[in-house]
């Protein structure tokens, strides 16, 4: 969540937009996170419901998609790597005097989506790596315990076997001492 909040803050700063949206797929239950500068919650709810309506369209294209909600224009793009989709990133766009400014915002959003997917992928891989390290340590401890117990059982078994072979040749006191040692 902190990483997504940071992505939203940077998206707003770089694109100079008042509203940035991230539709998070990493949780079992999909969550829409909206970062606004004082927008009302009713607008947020309409935005969330509109995203839910068109999320398939956004997800299955690599190009940004424009959506109009209540006389406002939004641009959304999927945040995905080669093997996983992390979510949808979007911004509110104001009308620009020049088409070049609009193209620049779209390019910025594409770049931010790629950067976000890289950051989220790295975070995901760090979590997997941490789990692998924990599993490796658990396996090492299990092997150590397993090997230690087997060595002790073998040693005990070998000691008793050796004692049984020499039973006729040693005294009761020696047998008692060796059994205590075993």
PDB file of C-alpha atoms in Angstrom:
ATOM      1  CA  UNK A   1       0.000   0.000   0.000  1.00  0.00           C
ATOM      2  CA  UNK A   2       2.858   2.386   0.748  1.00  0.00           C
ATOM      3  CA  UNK A   3       4.365   1.647  -2.653  1.00  0.00           C
ATOM      4  CA  UNK A   4       1.042   2.283  -4.395  1.00  0.00           C
ATOM      5  CA  UNK A   5       0.596   5.529  -2.456  1.00  0.00           C
ATOM      6  CA  UNK A   6       4.056   6.602  -3.583  1.00  0.00           C
ATOM      7  CA  UNK A   7       3.209   5.691  -7.189  1.00  0.00           C
ATOM      8  CA  UNK A   8       0.042   7.793  -6.996  1.00  0.00           C
ATOM      9  CA  UNK A   9       1.884  10.793  -5.535  1.00  0.00           C
ATOM     10  CA  UNK A  10       4.548  10.681  -8.226  1.00  0.00           C
ATOM     11  CA  UNK A  11       1.936  10.189 -10.933  1.00  0.00           C
ATOM     12  CA  UNK A  12       0.105  13.314  -9.794  1.00  0.00           C
ATOM     13  CA  UNK A  13       3.330  15.328  -9.596  1.00  0.00           C
ATOM     14  CA  UNK A  14       4.739  14.260 -12.939  1.00  0.00           C
ATOM     15  CA  UNK A  15       1.507  14.517 -14.937  1.00  0.00           C
ATOM     16  CA  UNK A  16       0.348  17.639 -13.046  1.00  0.00           C
ATOM     17  CA  UNK A  17      -3.020  16.015 -12.498  1.00  0.00           C
ATOM     18  CA  UNK A  18      -5.264  16.583  -9.489  1.00  0.00           C
ATOM     19  CA  UNK A  19      -6.541  12.992  -9.487  1.00  0.00           C
ATOM     20  CA  UNK A  20      -4.606   9.749  -9.770  1.00  0.00           C
ATOM     21  CA  UNK A  21      -6.188   6.305  -9.503  1.00  0.00           C
ATOM     22  CA  UNK A  22      -4.759   2.844  -8.971  1.00  0.00           C
ATOM     23  CA  UNK A  23      -6.948  -0.230  -9.273  1.00  0.00           C
ATOM     24  CA  UNK A  24      -5.035  -2.851  -7.267  1.00  0.00           C
ATOM     25  CA  UNK A  25      -5.170  -6.512  -8.369  1.00  0.00           C
ATOM     26  CA  UNK A  26      -2.549  -7.814  -5.944  1.00  0.00           C
ATOM     27  CA  UNK A  27      -5.106  -8.466  -3.197  1.00  0.00           C
ATOM     28  CA  UNK A  28      -7.670 -11.252  -3.435  1.00  0.00           C
ATOM     29  CA  UNK A  29     -10.359  -8.602  -3.316  1.00  0.00           C
ATOM     30  CA  UNK A  30      -9.726  -5.933  -5.927  1.00  0.00           C
ATOM     31  CA  UNK A  31      -9.362  -2.441  -4.479  1.00  0.00           C
ATOM     32  CA  UNK A  32      -9.580   0.975  -6.092  1.00  0.00           C
ATOM     33  CA  UNK A  33      -7.279   3.540  -4.512  1.00  0.00           C
ATOM     34  CA  UNK A  34      -8.044   7.121  -5.479  1.00  0.00           C
ATOM     35  CA  UNK A  35      -5.678   9.965  -4.613  1.00  0.00           C
ATOM     36  CA  UNK A  36      -7.446  13.269  -5.077  1.00  0.00           C
ATOM     37  CA  UNK A  37      -6.798  16.815  -4.058  1.00  0.00           C
ATOM     38  CA  UNK A  38     -10.058  17.493  -2.274  1.00  0.00           C
ATOM     39  CA  UNK A  39     -12.469  15.748  -4.667  1.00  0.00           C
ATOM     40  CA  UNK A  40     -15.718  14.653  -3.073  1.00  0.00           C
ATOM     41  CA  UNK A  41     -16.425  11.047  -2.209  1.00  0.00           C
ATOM     42  CA  UNK A  42     -19.456  10.897  -4.523  1.00  0.00           C
ATOM     43  CA  UNK A  43     -17.165  11.558  -7.509  1.00  0.00           C
ATOM     44  CA  UNK A  44     -14.773   8.915  -6.215  1.00  0.00           C
ATOM     45  CA  UNK A  45     -17.572   6.338  -6.061  1.00  0.00           C
ATOM     46  CA  UNK A  46     -18.703   7.112  -9.614  1.00  0.00           C
ATOM     47  CA  UNK A  47     -15.100   6.831 -10.760  1.00  0.00           C
ATOM     48  CA  UNK A  48     -14.682   3.473  -9.015  1.00  0.00           C
ATOM     49  CA  UNK A  49     -17.880   2.066 -10.505  1.00  0.00           C
ATOM     50  CA  UNK A  50     -16.922   3.246 -14.012  1.00  0.00           C
ATOM     51  CA  UNK A  51     -13.509   1.582 -13.677  1.00  0.00           C
ATOM     52  CA  UNK A  52     -15.237  -1.657 -12.686  1.00  0.00           C
ATOM     53  CA  UNK A  53     -17.419  -1.424 -15.807  1.00  0.00           C
ATOM     54  CA  UNK A  54     -14.521  -1.018 -18.255  1.00  0.00           C
ATOM     55  CA  UNK A  55     -11.667  -2.811 -16.544  1.00  0.00           C
ATOM     56  CA  UNK A  56     -11.596  -5.648 -19.109  1.00  0.00           C
ATOM     57  CA  UNK A  57     -11.153  -3.134 -21.899  1.00  0.00           C
ATOM     58  CA  UNK A  58      -8.292  -1.424 -20.048  1.00  0.00           C
ATOM     59  CA  UNK A  59      -6.552  -4.633 -19.063  1.00  0.00           C
ATOM     60  CA  UNK A  60      -6.355  -6.292 -22.421  1.00  0.00           C
ATOM     61  CA  UNK A  61      -4.721  -3.463 -24.314  1.00  0.00           C
ATOM     62  CA  UNK A  62      -1.287  -1.934 -24.035  1.00  0.00           C
ATOM     63  CA  UNK A  63      -2.523   1.509 -25.022  1.00  0.00           C
ATOM     64  CA  UNK A  64      -4.084   4.016 -22.643  1.00  0.00           C
ATOM     65  CA  UNK A  65      -7.877   4.305 -22.764  1.00  0.00           C
ATOM     66  CA  UNK A  66      -9.827   7.536 -22.353  1.00  0.00           C
ATOM     67  CA  UNK A  67     -13.031   7.508 -20.316  1.00  0.00           C
ATOM     68  CA  UNK A  68     -15.463  10.366 -19.713  1.00  0.00           C
ATOM     69  CA  UNK A  69     -17.221  10.611 -16.358  1.00  0.00           C
ATOM     70  CA  UNK A  70     -19.319  13.627 -15.366  1.00  0.00           C
ATOM     71  CA  UNK A  71     -17.751  16.010 -17.894  1.00  0.00           C
ATOM     72  CA  UNK A  72     -14.266  14.925 -16.827  1.00  0.00           C
ATOM     73  CA  UNK A  73     -11.796  13.001 -18.914  1.00  0.00           C
ATOM     74  CA  UNK A  74      -9.633  10.238 -17.481  1.00  0.00           C
ATOM     75  CA  UNK A  75      -6.865   8.192 -19.029  1.00  0.00           C
ATOM     76  CA  UNK A  76      -6.243   4.659 -17.780  1.00  0.00           C
ATOM     77  CA  UNK A  77      -3.521   2.135 -18.591  1.00  0.00           C
ATOM     78  CA  UNK A  78      -2.802  -1.332 -17.251  1.00  0.00           C
ATOM     79  CA  UNK A  79       0.226  -1.855 -15.028  1.00  0.00           C
ATOM     80  CA  UNK A  80       1.608  -5.248 -15.974  1.00  0.00           C
ATOM     81  CA  UNK A  81       4.783  -7.182 -16.508  1.00  0.00           C
ATOM     82  CA  UNK A  82       5.292 -10.101 -18.870  1.00  0.00           C
ATOM     83  CA  UNK A  83       3.720 -12.572 -16.486  1.00  0.00           C
ATOM     84  CA  UNK A  84       1.461 -10.639 -14.119  1.00  0.00           C
ATOM     85  CA  UNK A  85      -1.022  -7.779 -14.073  1.00  0.00           C
ATOM     86  CA  UNK A  86      -0.708  -5.580 -10.997  1.00  0.00           C
ATOM     87  CA  UNK A  87      -3.502  -3.119 -11.630  1.00  0.00           C
ATOM     88  CA  UNK A  88      -4.712  -0.094 -13.546  1.00  0.00           C
ATOM     89  CA  UNK A  89      -3.171   3.362 -13.274  1.00  0.00           C
ATOM     90  CA  UNK A  90      -5.142   6.423 -14.291  1.00  0.00           C
ATOM     91  CA  UNK A  91      -5.229  10.193 -14.141  1.00  0.00           C
ATOM     92  CA  UNK A  92      -7.758  12.935 -14.666  1.00  0.00           C
ATOM     93  CA  UNK A  93      -6.870  15.093 -17.667  1.00  0.00           C
ATOM     94  CA  UNK A  94      -7.859  18.655 -18.210  1.00  0.00           C
ATOM     95  CA  UNK A  95      -8.361  20.060 -21.666  1.00  0.00           C
ATOM     96  CA  UNK A  96      -5.113  21.267 -23.148  1.00  0.00           C
ATOM     97  CA  UNK A  97      -4.662  24.100 -25.549  1.00  0.00           C
ATOM     98  CA  UNK A  98      -2.266  22.047 -27.616  1.00  0.00           C
ATOM     99  CA  UNK A  99      -2.551  18.424 -28.636  1.00  0.00           C
ATOM    100  CA  UNK A 100       1.166  18.051 -27.908  1.00  0.00           C
ATOM    101  CA  UNK A 101       0.522  18.527 -24.176  1.00  0.00           C
ATOM    102  CA  UNK A 102      -2.066  15.742 -24.246  1.00  0.00           C
ATOM    103  CA  UNK A 103       0.322  13.406 -26.059  1.00  0.00           C
ATOM    104  CA  UNK A 104       2.971  14.251 -23.477  1.00  0.00           C
ATOM    105  CA  UNK A 105       0.607  13.302 -20.602  1.00  0.00           C
ATOM    106  CA  UNK A 106      -0.218  10.005 -22.301  1.00  0.00           C
ATOM    107  CA  UNK A 107       3.487   9.234 -22.765  1.00  0.00           C
ATOM    108  CA  UNK A 108       4.147  10.129 -19.137  1.00  0.00           C
ATOM    109  CA  UNK A 109       1.369   7.812 -18.018  1.00  0.00           C
ATOM    110  CA  UNK A 110       2.770   4.975 -20.172  1.00  0.00           C
ATOM    111  CA  UNK A 111       6.206   5.513 -18.659  1.00  0.00           C
ATOM    112  CA  UNK A 112       4.803   5.626 -15.121  1.00  0.00           C
ATOM    113  CA  UNK A 113       2.852   2.393 -15.734  1.00  0.00           C
ATOM    114  CA  UNK A 114       6.033   0.646 -16.896  1.00  0.00           C
ATOM    115  CA  UNK A 115       8.008   2.046 -13.969  1.00  0.00           C
ATOM    116  CA  UNK A 116       5.257   1.029 -11.550  1.00  0.00           C
ATOM    117  CA  UNK A 117       5.156  -2.514 -12.926  1.00  0.00           C
ATOM    118  CA  UNK A 118       8.925  -2.762 -12.464  1.00  0.00           C
ATOM    119  CA  UNK A 119       8.692  -1.503  -8.869  1.00  0.00           C
ATOM    120  CA  UNK A 120       5.781  -3.817  -8.028  1.00  0.00           C
ATOM    121  CA  UNK A 121       7.513  -6.761  -9.683  1.00  0.00           C
ATOM    122  CA  UNK A 122      10.669  -6.092  -7.681  1.00  0.00           C
ATOM    123  CA  UNK A 123       8.617  -5.887  -4.478  1.00  0.00           C
ATOM    124  CA  UNK A 124       6.936  -9.181  -5.370  1.00  0.00           C
ATOM    125  CA  UNK A 125      10.280 -10.853  -6.113  1.00  0.00           C
ATOM    126  CA  UNK A 126      11.736  -9.602  -2.816  1.00  0.00           C
ATOM    127  CA  UNK A 127       8.816 -11.192  -0.968  1.00  0.00           C
ATOM    128  CA  UNK A 128       9.322 -14.469  -2.850  1.00  0.00           C
ATOM    129  CA  UNK A 129      13.057 -14.346  -2.147  1.00  0.00           C
ATOM    130  CA  UNK A 130      12.381 -13.785   1.556  1.00  0.00           C
ATOM    131  CA  UNK A 131      10.048 -16.806   1.605  1.00  0.00           C
ATOM    132  CA  UNK A 132      12.681 -18.904  -0.179  1.00  0.00           C
ATOM    133  CA  UNK A 133      15.307 -17.909   2.398  1.00  0.00           C
ATOM    134  CA  UNK A 134      12.963 -18.850   5.247  1.00  0.00           C
ATOM    135  CA  UNK A 135      12.157 -22.191   3.583  1.00  0.00           C
ATOM    136  CA  UNK A 136      15.850 -22.912   2.979  1.00  0.00           C
ATOM    137  CA  UNK A 137      16.641 -22.196   6.637  1.00  0.00           C
ATOM    138  CA  UNK A 138      13.756 -24.405   7.793  1.00  0.00           C
ATOM    139  CA  UNK A 139      15.029 -27.219   5.552  1.00  0.00           C
ATOM    140  CA  UNK A 140      18.571 -26.771   6.869  1.00  0.00           C
ATOM    141  CA  UNK A 141      17.361 -27.003  10.479  1.00  0.00           C
ATOM    142  CA  UNK A 142      15.190 -30.027   9.667  1.00  0.00           C
ATOM    143  CA  UNK A 143      18.129 -31.774   7.989  1.00  0.00           C
ATOM    144  CA  UNK A 144      20.398 -30.930  10.896  1.00  0.00           C
ATOM    145  CA  UNK A 145      17.921 -32.342  13.409  1.00  0.00           C
ATOM    146  CA  UNK A 146      17.315 -35.383  11.209  1.00  0.00           C
ATOM    147  CA  UNK A 147      21.020 -36.079  10.758  1.00  0.00           C
ATOM    148  CA  UNK A 148      21.791 -35.514  14.441  1.00  0.00           C
ATOM    149  CA  UNK A 149      19.080 -37.904  15.596  1.00  0.00           C
ATOM    150  CA  UNK A 150      20.105 -40.573  13.080  1.00  0.00           C
ATOM    151  CA  UNK A 151      23.732 -40.324  14.202  1.00  0.00           C
ATOM    152  CA  UNK A 152      22.758 -40.709  17.843  1.00  0.00           C
ATOM    153  CA  UNK A 153      20.465 -43.671  17.089  1.00  0.00           C
ATOM    154  CA  UNK A 154      23.203 -45.338  15.034  1.00  0.00           C
ATOM    155  CA  UNK A 155      25.750 -44.715  17.776  1.00  0.00           C
ATOM    156  CA  UNK A 156      23.412 -46.146  20.442  1.00  0.00           C
ATOM    157  CA  UNK A 157      22.573 -49.161  18.290  1.00  0.00           C
ATOM    158  CA  UNK A 158      26.252 -49.806  17.488  1.00  0.00           C
ATOM    159  CA  UNK A 159      27.237 -49.454  21.171  1.00  0.00           C
ATOM    160  CA  UNK A 160      24.598 -51.959  22.294  1.00  0.00           C
ATOM    161  CA  UNK A 161      25.526 -54.367  19.473  1.00  0.00           C
ATOM    162  CA  UNK A 162      29.194 -54.191  20.439  1.00  0.00           C
ATOM    163  CA  UNK A 163      28.326 -54.764  24.076  1.00  0.00           C
ATOM    164  CA  UNK A 164      26.198 -57.803  23.176  1.00  0.00           C
ATOM    165  CA  UNK A 165      29.102 -59.349  21.243  1.00  0.00           C
ATOM    166  CA  UNK A 166      31.413 -58.994  24.269  1.00  0.00           C
ATOM    167  CA  UNK A 167      28.923 -60.022  26.958  1.00  0.00           C
ATOM    168  CA  UNK A 168      30.662 -63.307  27.765  1.00  0.00           C
ATOM    169  CA  UNK A 169      34.126 -61.705  28.092  1.00  0.00           C
ATOM    170  CA  UNK A 170      33.520 -58.697  30.362  1.00  0.00           C
ATOM    171  CA  UNK A 171      32.417 -58.231  33.958  1.00  0.00           C
ATOM    172  CA  UNK A 172      29.054 -56.967  35.177  1.00  0.00           C
ATOM    173  CA  UNK A 173      30.632 -53.691  36.327  1.00  0.00           C
ATOM    174  CA  UNK A 174      32.132 -53.099  32.868  1.00  0.00           C
ATOM    175  CA  UNK A 175      28.744 -53.854  31.265  1.00  0.00           C
ATOM    176  CA  UNK A 176      27.061 -51.390  33.613  1.00  0.00           C
ATOM    177  CA  UNK A 177      29.674 -48.681  32.822  1.00  0.00           C
ATOM    178  CA  UNK A 178      29.300 -49.168  29.064  1.00  0.00           C
ATOM    179  CA  UNK A 179      25.481 -49.109  29.266  1.00  0.00           C
ATOM    180  CA  UNK A 180      25.674 -45.833  31.188  1.00  0.00           C
ATOM    181  CA  UNK A 181      27.979 -44.443  28.517  1.00  0.00           C
ATOM    182  CA  UNK A 182      25.583 -45.575  25.743  1.00  0.00           C
TER     183      UNK A 182
END
